[in-house]
mmCIF file of C-alpha atoms in Angstrom:
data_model
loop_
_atom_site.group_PDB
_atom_site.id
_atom_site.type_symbol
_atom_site.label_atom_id
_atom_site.label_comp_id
_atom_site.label_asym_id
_atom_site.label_seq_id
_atom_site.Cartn_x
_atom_site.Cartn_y
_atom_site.Cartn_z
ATOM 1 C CA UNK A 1390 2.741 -5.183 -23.988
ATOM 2 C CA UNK A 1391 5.011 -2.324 -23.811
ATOM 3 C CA UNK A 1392 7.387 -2.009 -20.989
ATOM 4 C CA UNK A 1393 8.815 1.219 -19.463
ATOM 5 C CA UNK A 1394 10.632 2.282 -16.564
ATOM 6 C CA UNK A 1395 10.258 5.232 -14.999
ATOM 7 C CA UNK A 1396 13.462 7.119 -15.501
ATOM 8 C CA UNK A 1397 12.589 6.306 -19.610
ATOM 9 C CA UNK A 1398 9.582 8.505 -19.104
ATOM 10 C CA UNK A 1399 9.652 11.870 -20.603
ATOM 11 C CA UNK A 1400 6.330 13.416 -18.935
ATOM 12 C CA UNK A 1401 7.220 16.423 -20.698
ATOM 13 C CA UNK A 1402 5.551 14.186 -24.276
ATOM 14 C CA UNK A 1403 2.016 14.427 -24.581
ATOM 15 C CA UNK A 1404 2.016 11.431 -26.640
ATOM 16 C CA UNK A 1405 3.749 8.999 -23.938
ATOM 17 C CA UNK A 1406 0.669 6.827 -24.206
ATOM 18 C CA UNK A 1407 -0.515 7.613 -27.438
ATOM 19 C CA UNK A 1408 0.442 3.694 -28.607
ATOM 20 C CA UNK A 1409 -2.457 2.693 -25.818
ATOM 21 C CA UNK A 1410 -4.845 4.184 -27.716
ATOM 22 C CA UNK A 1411 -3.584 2.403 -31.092
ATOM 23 C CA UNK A 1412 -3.443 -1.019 -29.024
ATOM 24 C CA UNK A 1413 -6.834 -0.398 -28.027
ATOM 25 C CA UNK A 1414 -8.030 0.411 -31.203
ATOM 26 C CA UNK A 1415 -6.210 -2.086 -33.604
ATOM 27 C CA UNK A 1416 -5.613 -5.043 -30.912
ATOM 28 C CA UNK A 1417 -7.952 -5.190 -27.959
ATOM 29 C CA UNK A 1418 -7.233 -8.694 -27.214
ATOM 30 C CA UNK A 1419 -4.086 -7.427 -26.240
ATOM 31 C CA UNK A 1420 -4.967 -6.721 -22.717
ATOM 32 C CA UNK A 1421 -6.295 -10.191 -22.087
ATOM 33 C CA UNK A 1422 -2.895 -11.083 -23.491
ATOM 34 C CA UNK A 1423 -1.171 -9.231 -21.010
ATOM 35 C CA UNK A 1424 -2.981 -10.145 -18.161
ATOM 36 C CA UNK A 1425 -1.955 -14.024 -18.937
ATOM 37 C CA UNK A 1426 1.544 -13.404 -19.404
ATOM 38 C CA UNK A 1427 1.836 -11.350 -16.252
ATOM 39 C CA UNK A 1428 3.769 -13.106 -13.491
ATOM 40 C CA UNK A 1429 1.697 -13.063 -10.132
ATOM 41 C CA UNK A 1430 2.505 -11.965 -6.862
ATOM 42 C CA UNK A 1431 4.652 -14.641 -4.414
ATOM 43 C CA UNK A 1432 1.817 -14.881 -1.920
ATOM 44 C CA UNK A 1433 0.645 -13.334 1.325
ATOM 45 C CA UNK A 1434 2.446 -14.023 4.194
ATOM 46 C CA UNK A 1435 2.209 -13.200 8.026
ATOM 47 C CA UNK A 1436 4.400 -11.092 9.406
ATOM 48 C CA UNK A 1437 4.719 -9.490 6.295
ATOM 49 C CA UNK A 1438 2.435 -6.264 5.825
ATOM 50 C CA UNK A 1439 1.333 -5.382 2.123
ATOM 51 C CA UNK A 1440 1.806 -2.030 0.645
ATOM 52 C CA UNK A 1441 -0.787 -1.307 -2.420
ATOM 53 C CA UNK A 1442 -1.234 1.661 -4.358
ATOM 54 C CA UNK A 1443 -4.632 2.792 -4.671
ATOM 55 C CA UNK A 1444 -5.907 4.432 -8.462
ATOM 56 C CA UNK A 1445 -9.422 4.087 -8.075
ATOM 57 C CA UNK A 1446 -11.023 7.318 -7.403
ATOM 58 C CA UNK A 1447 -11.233 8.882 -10.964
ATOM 59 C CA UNK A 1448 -13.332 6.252 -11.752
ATOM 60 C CA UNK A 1449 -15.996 7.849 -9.360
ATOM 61 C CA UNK A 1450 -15.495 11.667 -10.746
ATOM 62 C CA UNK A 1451 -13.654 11.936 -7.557
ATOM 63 C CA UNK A 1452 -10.376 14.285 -9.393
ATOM 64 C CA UNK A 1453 -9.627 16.514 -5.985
ATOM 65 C CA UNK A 1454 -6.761 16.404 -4.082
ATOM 66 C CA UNK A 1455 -6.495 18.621 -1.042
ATOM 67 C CA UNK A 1456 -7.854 22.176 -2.845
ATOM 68 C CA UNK A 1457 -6.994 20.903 -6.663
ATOM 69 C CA UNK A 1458 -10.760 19.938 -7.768
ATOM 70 C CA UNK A 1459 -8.671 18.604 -11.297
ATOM 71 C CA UNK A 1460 -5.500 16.980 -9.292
ATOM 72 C CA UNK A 1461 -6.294 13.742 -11.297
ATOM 73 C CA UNK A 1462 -7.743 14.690 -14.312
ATOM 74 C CA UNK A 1463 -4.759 13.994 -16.459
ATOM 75 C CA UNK A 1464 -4.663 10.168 -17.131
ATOM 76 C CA UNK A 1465 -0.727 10.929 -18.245
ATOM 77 C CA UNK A 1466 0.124 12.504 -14.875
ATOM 78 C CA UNK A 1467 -1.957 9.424 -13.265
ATOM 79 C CA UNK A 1468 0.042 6.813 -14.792
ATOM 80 C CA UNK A 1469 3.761 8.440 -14.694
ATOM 81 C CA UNK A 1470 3.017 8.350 -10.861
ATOM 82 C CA UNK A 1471 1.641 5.184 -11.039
ATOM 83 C CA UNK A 1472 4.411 3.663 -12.932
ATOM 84 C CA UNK A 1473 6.616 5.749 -10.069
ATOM 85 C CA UNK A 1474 4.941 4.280 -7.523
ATOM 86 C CA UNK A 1475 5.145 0.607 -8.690
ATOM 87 C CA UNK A 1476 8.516 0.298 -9.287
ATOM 88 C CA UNK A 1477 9.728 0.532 -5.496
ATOM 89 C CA UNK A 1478 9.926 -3.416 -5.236
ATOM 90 C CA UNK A 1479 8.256 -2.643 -1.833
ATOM 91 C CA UNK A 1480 5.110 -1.493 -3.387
ATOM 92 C CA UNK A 1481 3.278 -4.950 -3.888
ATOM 93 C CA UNK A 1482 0.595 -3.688 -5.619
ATOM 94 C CA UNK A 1483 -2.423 -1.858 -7.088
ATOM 95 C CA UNK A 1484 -6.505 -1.110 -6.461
ATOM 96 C CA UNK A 1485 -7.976 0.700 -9.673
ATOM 97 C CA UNK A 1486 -10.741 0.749 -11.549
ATOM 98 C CA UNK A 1487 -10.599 -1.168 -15.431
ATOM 99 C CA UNK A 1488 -9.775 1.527 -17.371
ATOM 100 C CA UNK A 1489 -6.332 2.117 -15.315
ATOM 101 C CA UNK A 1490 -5.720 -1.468 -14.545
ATOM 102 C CA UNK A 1491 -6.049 -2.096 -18.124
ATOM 103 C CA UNK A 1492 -3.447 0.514 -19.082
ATOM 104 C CA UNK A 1493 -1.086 -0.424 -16.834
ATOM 105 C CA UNK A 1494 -1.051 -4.384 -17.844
ATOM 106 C CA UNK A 1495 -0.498 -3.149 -21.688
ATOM 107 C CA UNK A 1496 2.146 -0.893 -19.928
ATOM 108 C CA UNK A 1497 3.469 -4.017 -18.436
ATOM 109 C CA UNK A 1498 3.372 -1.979 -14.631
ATOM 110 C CA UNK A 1499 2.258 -4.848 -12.727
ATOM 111 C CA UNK A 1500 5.009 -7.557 -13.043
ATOM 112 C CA UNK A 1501 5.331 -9.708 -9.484
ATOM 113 C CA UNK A 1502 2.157 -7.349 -7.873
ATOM 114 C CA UNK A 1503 -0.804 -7.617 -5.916
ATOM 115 C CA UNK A 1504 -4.014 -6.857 -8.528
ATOM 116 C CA UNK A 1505 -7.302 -5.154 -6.511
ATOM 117 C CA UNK A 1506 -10.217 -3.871 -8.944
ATOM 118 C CA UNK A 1507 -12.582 -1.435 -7.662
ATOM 119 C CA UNK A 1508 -16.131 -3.202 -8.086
ATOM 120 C CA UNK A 1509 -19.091 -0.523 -6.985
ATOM 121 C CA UNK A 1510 -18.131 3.112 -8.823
ATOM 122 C CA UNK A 1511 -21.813 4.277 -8.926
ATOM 123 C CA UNK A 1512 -22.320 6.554 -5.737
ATOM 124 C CA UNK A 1513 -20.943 9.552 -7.538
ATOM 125 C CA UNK A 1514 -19.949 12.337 -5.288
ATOM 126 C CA UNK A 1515 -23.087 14.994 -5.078
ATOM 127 C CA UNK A 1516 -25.634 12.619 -7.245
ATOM 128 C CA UNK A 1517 -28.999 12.812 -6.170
ATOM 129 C CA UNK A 1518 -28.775 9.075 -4.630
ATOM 130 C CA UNK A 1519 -25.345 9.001 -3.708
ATOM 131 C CA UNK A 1520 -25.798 6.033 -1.475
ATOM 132 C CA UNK A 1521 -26.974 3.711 -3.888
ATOM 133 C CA UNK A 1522 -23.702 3.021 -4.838
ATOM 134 C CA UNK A 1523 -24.308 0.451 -7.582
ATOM 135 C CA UNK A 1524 -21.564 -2.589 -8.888
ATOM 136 C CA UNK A 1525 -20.329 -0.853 -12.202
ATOM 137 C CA UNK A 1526 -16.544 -1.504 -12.721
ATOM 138 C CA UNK A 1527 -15.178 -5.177 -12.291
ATOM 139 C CA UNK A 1528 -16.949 -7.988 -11.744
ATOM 140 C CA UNK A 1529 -15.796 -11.370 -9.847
ATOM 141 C CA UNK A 1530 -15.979 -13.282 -13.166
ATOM 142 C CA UNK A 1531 -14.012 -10.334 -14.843
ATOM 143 C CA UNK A 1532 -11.594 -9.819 -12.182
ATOM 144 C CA UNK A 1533 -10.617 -13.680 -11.998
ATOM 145 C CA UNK A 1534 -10.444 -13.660 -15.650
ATOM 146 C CA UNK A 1535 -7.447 -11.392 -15.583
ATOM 147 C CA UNK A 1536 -5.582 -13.065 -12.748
ATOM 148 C CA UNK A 1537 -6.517 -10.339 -9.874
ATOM 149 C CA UNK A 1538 -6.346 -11.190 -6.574
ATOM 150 C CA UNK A 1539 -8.890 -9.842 -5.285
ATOM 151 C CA UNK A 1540 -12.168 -6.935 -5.623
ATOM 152 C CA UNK A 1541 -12.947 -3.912 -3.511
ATOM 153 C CA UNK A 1542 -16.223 -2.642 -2.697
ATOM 154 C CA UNK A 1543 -17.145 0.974 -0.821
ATOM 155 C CA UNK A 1544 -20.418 -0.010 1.417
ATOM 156 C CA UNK A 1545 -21.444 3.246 2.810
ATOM 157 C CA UNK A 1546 -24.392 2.854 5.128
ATOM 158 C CA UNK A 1547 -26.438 5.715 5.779
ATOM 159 C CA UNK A 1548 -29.542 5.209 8.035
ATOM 160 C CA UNK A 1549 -30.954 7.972 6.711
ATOM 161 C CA UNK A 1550 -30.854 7.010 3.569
ATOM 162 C CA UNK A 1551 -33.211 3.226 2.494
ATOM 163 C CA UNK A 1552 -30.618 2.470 -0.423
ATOM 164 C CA UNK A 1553 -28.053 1.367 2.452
ATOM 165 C CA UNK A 1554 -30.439 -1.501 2.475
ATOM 166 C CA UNK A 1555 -29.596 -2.790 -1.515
ATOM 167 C CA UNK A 1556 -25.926 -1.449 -0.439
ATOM 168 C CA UNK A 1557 -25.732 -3.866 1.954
ATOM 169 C CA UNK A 1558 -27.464 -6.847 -0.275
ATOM 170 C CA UNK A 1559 -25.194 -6.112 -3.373
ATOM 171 C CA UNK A 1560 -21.827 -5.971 -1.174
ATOM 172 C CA UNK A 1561 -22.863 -9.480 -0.041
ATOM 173 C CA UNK A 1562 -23.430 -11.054 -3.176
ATOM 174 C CA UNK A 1563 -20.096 -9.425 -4.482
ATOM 175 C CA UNK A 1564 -18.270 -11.131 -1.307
ATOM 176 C CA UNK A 1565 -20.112 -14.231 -2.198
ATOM 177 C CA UNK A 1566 -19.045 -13.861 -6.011
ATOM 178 C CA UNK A 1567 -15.243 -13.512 -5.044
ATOM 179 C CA UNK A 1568 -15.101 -16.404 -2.316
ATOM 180 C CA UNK A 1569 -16.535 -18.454 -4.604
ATOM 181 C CA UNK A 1570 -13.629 -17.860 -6.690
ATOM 182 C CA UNK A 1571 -11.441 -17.710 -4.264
ATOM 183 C CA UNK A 1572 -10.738 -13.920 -4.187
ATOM 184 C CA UNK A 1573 -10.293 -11.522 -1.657
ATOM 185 C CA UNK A 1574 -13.216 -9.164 -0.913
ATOM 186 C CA UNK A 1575 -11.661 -5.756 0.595
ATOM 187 C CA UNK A 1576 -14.318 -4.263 2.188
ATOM 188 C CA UNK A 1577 -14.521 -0.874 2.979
ATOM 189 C CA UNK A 1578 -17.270 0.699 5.057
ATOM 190 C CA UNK A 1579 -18.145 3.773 6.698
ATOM 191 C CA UNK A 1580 -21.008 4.953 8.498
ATOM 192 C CA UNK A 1581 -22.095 8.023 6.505
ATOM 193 C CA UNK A 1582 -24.409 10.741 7.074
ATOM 194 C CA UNK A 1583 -25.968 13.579 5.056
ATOM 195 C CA UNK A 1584 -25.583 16.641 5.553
ATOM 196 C CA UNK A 1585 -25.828 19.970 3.796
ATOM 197 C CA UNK A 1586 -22.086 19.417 3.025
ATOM 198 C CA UNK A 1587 -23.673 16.072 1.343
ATOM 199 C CA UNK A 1588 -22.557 12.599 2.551
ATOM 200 C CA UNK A 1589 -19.877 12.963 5.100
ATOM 201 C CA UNK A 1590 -18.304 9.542 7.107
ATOM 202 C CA UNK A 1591 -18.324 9.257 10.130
ATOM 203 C CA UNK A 1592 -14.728 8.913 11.888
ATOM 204 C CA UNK A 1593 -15.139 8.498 15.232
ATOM 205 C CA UNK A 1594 -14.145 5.190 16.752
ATOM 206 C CA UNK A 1595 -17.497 3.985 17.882
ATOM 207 C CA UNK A 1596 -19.148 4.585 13.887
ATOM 208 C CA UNK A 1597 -15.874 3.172 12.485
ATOM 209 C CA UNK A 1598 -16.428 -0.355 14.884
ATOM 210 C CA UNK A 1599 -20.087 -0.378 14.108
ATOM 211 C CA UNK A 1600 -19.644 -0.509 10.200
ATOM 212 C CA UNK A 1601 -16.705 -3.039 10.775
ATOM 213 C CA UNK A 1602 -19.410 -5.110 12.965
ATOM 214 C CA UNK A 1603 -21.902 -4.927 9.948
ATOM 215 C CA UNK A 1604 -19.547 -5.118 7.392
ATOM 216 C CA UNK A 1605 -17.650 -7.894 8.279
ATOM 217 C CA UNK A 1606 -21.001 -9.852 8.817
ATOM 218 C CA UNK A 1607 -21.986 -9.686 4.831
ATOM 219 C CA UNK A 1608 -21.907 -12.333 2.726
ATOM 220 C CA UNK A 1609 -22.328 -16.209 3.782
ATOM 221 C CA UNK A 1610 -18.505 -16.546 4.541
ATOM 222 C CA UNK A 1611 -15.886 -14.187 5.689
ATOM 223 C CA UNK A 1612 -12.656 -16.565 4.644
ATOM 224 C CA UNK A 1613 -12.079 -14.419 1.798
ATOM 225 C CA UNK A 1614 -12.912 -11.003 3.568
ATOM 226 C CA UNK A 1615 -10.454 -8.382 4.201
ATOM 227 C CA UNK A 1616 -11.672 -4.621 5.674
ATOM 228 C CA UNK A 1617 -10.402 -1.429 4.482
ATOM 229 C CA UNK A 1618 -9.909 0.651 7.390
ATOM 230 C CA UNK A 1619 -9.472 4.426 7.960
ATOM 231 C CA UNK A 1620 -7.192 5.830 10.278
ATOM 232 C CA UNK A 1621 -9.247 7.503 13.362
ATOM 233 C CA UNK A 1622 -8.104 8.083 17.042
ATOM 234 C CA UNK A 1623 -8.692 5.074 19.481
ATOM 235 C CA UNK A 1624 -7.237 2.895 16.662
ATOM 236 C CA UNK A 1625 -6.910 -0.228 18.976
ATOM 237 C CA UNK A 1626 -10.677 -0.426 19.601
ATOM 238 C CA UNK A 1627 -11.292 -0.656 16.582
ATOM 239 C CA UNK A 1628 -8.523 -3.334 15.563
ATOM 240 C CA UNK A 1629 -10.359 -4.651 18.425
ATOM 241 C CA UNK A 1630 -13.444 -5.229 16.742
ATOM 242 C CA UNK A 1631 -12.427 -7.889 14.036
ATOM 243 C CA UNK A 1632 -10.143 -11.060 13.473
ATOM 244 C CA UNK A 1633 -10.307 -9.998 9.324
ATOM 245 C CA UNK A 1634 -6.883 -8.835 7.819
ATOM 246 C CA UNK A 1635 -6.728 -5.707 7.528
ATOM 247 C CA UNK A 1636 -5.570 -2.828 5.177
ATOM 248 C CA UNK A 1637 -5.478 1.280 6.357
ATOM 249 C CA UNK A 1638 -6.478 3.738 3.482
ATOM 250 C CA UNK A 1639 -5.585 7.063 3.224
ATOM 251 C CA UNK A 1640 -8.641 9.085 2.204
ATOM 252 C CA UNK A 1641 -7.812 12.876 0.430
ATOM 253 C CA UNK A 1642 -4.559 13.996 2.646
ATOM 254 C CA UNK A 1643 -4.840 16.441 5.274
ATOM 255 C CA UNK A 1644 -2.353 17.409 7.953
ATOM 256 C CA UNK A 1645 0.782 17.837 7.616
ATOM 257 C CA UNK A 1646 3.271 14.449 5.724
ATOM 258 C CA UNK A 1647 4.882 13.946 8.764
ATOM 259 C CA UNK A 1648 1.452 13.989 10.877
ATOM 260 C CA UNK A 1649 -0.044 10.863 8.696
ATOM 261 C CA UNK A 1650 3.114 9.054 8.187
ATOM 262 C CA UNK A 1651 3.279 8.716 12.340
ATOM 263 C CA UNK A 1652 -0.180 8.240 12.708
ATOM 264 C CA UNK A 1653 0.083 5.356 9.630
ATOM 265 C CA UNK A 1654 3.215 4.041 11.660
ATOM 266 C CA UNK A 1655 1.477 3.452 14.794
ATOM 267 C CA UNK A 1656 -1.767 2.115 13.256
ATOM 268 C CA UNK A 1657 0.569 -0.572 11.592
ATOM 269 C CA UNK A 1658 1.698 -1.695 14.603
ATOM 270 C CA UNK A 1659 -1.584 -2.996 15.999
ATOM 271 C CA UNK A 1660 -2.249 -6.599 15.693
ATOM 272 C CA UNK A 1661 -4.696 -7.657 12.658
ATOM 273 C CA UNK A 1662 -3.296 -4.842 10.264
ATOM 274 C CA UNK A 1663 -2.054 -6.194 7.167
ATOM 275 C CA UNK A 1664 -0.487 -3.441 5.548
ATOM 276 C CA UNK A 1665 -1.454 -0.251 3.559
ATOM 277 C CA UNK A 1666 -4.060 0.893 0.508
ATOM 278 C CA UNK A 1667 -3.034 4.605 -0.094
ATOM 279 C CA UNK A 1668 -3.606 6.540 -3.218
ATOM 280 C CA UNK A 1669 -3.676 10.395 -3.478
ATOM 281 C CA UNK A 1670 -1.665 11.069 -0.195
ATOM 282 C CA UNK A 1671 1.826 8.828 -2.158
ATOM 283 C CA UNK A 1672 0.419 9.731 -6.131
ATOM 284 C CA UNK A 1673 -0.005 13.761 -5.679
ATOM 285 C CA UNK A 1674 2.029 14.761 -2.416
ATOM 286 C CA UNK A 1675 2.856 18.301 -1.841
ATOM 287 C CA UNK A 1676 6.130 18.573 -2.467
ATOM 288 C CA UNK A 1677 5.844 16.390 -6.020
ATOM 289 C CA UNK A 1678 7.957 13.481 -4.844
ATOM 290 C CA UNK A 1679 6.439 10.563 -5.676
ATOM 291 C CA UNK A 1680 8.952 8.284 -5.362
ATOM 292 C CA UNK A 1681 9.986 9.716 -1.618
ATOM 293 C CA UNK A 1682 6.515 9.205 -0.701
ATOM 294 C CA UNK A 1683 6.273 5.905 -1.599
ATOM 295 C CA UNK A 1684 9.815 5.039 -0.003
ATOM 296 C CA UNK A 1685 9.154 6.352 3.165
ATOM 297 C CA UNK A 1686 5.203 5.015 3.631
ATOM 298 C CA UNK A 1687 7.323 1.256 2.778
ATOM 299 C CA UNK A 1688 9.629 2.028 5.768
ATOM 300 C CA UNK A 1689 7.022 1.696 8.245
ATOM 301 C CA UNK A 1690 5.602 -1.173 6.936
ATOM 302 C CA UNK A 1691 6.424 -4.694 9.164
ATOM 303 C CA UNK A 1692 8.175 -7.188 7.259
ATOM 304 C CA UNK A 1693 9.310 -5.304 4.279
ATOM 305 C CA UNK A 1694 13.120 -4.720 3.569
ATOM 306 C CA UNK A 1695 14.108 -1.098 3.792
ATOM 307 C CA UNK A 1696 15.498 -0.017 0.627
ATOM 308 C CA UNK A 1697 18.755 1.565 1.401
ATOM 309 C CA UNK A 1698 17.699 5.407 1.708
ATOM 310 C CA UNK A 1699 14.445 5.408 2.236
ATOM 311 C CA UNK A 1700 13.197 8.293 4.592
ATOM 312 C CA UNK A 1701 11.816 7.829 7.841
#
């Protein structure tokens, strides 16, 4: 396990991470290795709001950030933010798909965090049967294997579409896989709909409580459920519509920082929201500040310590 900080990186070097690729080659047992040694996160608390980073969208082909269709092609670029990212001791966290949570335990990134792995990565953007969004990244057995704490799972369901029904099966049997376990399922669904733009979710309120009301019904026990929530307008009906923890995502940023950071801020305050799972908005802002994107999405979060300097 190699471990360094952030202000060691020179992300000017294309061969930063070349010594991944020789661990991987010459000692893959190493990440296994890693993953043993790590030191867990202290627990969940309430009254304490989590803030995890989310790295899982690559994994998908999903590369675009606002008009940059190859924003995250660059794995080096990915994981210099990454390793930005986790070092605010307020970030508690990651969600990402093997391939990046396996880098970052040989880059020893994950120290004290929260560990998500992104389960379902088959509903690739534009395929012919999007919706059938099939389990190929971690499994329960893998993801408890490595110490995570927990598995995420998109469920898109499309009535248009008859995969939602298998979509709907499989994220069950995932939720039972990680309760029996005793992992967290983070759900995340949407009600989606085609359209000759291709799948688009809906955001309204009413779509977002209906596919909370399904969602949250999957599997034969919630205790280990949490939902992953966008952020839409009449926030509090939907906060209304479950007792599960919950997390707000981010989705590809649009608006203007200051526009999601207040509409983050008073979605936090609502009763039942557990804290944030935000990727591309804190990994690729505008003005390149990762770290002052990070700082100030931890300032709004309940419970956390405001690191002397962090923007508001």
């Amino acid at each position: 396990m190699t471990t360094t900080s952030p202000a060691e990186l020179d992300t000017a070097d294309p061969r930063r991470y070349e010594h991944l690729s020789r661990i991987r080659l010459e000692d893959p047992r190493a990440v296994q290795r890693a993953a043993d040694s790590r030191r867990r996160h202290s627990g969940l608390v309430q009254g304490r709001q989590n803030f995890v980073v989310a790295a899982d969208h690559a994994a998908r082909g999903a590369l675009k950030v606002r008009q940059d269709a190859g924003a995250m092609a660059d794995r080096r670029s990915l994981l210099d933010r990454l390793q930005i990212a986790l070092a605010n001791p307020q970030v508690d966290g990651v969600l990402a798909s093997p391939d990046v949570l396996d880098d970052l335990l040989l880059l020893g990134a994950l120290e004290g965090k929260l560990v998500f792995g992104s389960m379902n990565r088959g509903g690739l953007p534009g395929l012919v049967n999007e919706i059938d969004d099939r389990f190929t990244g971690h499994t329960a057995e893998a993801l408890n294997k490595i110490g995570a704490d927990g598995g995420k799972m998109l469920t898109r369901i499309c009535f248009e579409d008859p995969h939602t029904t298998s979509v709907l099966e499989n994220t069950a049997r995932a939720v039972d896989s990680l309760a029996d376990l005793g992992l967290i399922a983070m759900v995340e669904p949407f009600i989606s709909r085609i359209t000759d733009r291709g799948i688009v979710n809906d955001l309204s309120a009413d779509a977002v409580i209906q596919s909370v009301a399904i969602a949250q019904g999957l599997g034969g026990t919630s205790a280990h459920t949490w939902m992953k929530l966008p952020v839409v307008e009449e926030m509090e009906r939907v906060m209304a519509s479950t007792t599960l923890p919950t997390v707000l995502l981010g989705g590809d940023p649009s608006g203007r920082p200051d526009e999601v950071f207040a509409t983050w801020e008073a979605a936090l305050s609502l009763p039942g929201v557990q804290g944030l799972t935000v990727g591309r908005t804190l990994l690729y802002p505008e003005d390149g500040d990762v770290a002052g994107a990070v700082a100030t999405a931890a300032s709004l979060l309940k419970g956390h310590p405001v690191e002397e300097g962090a923007a508001r």
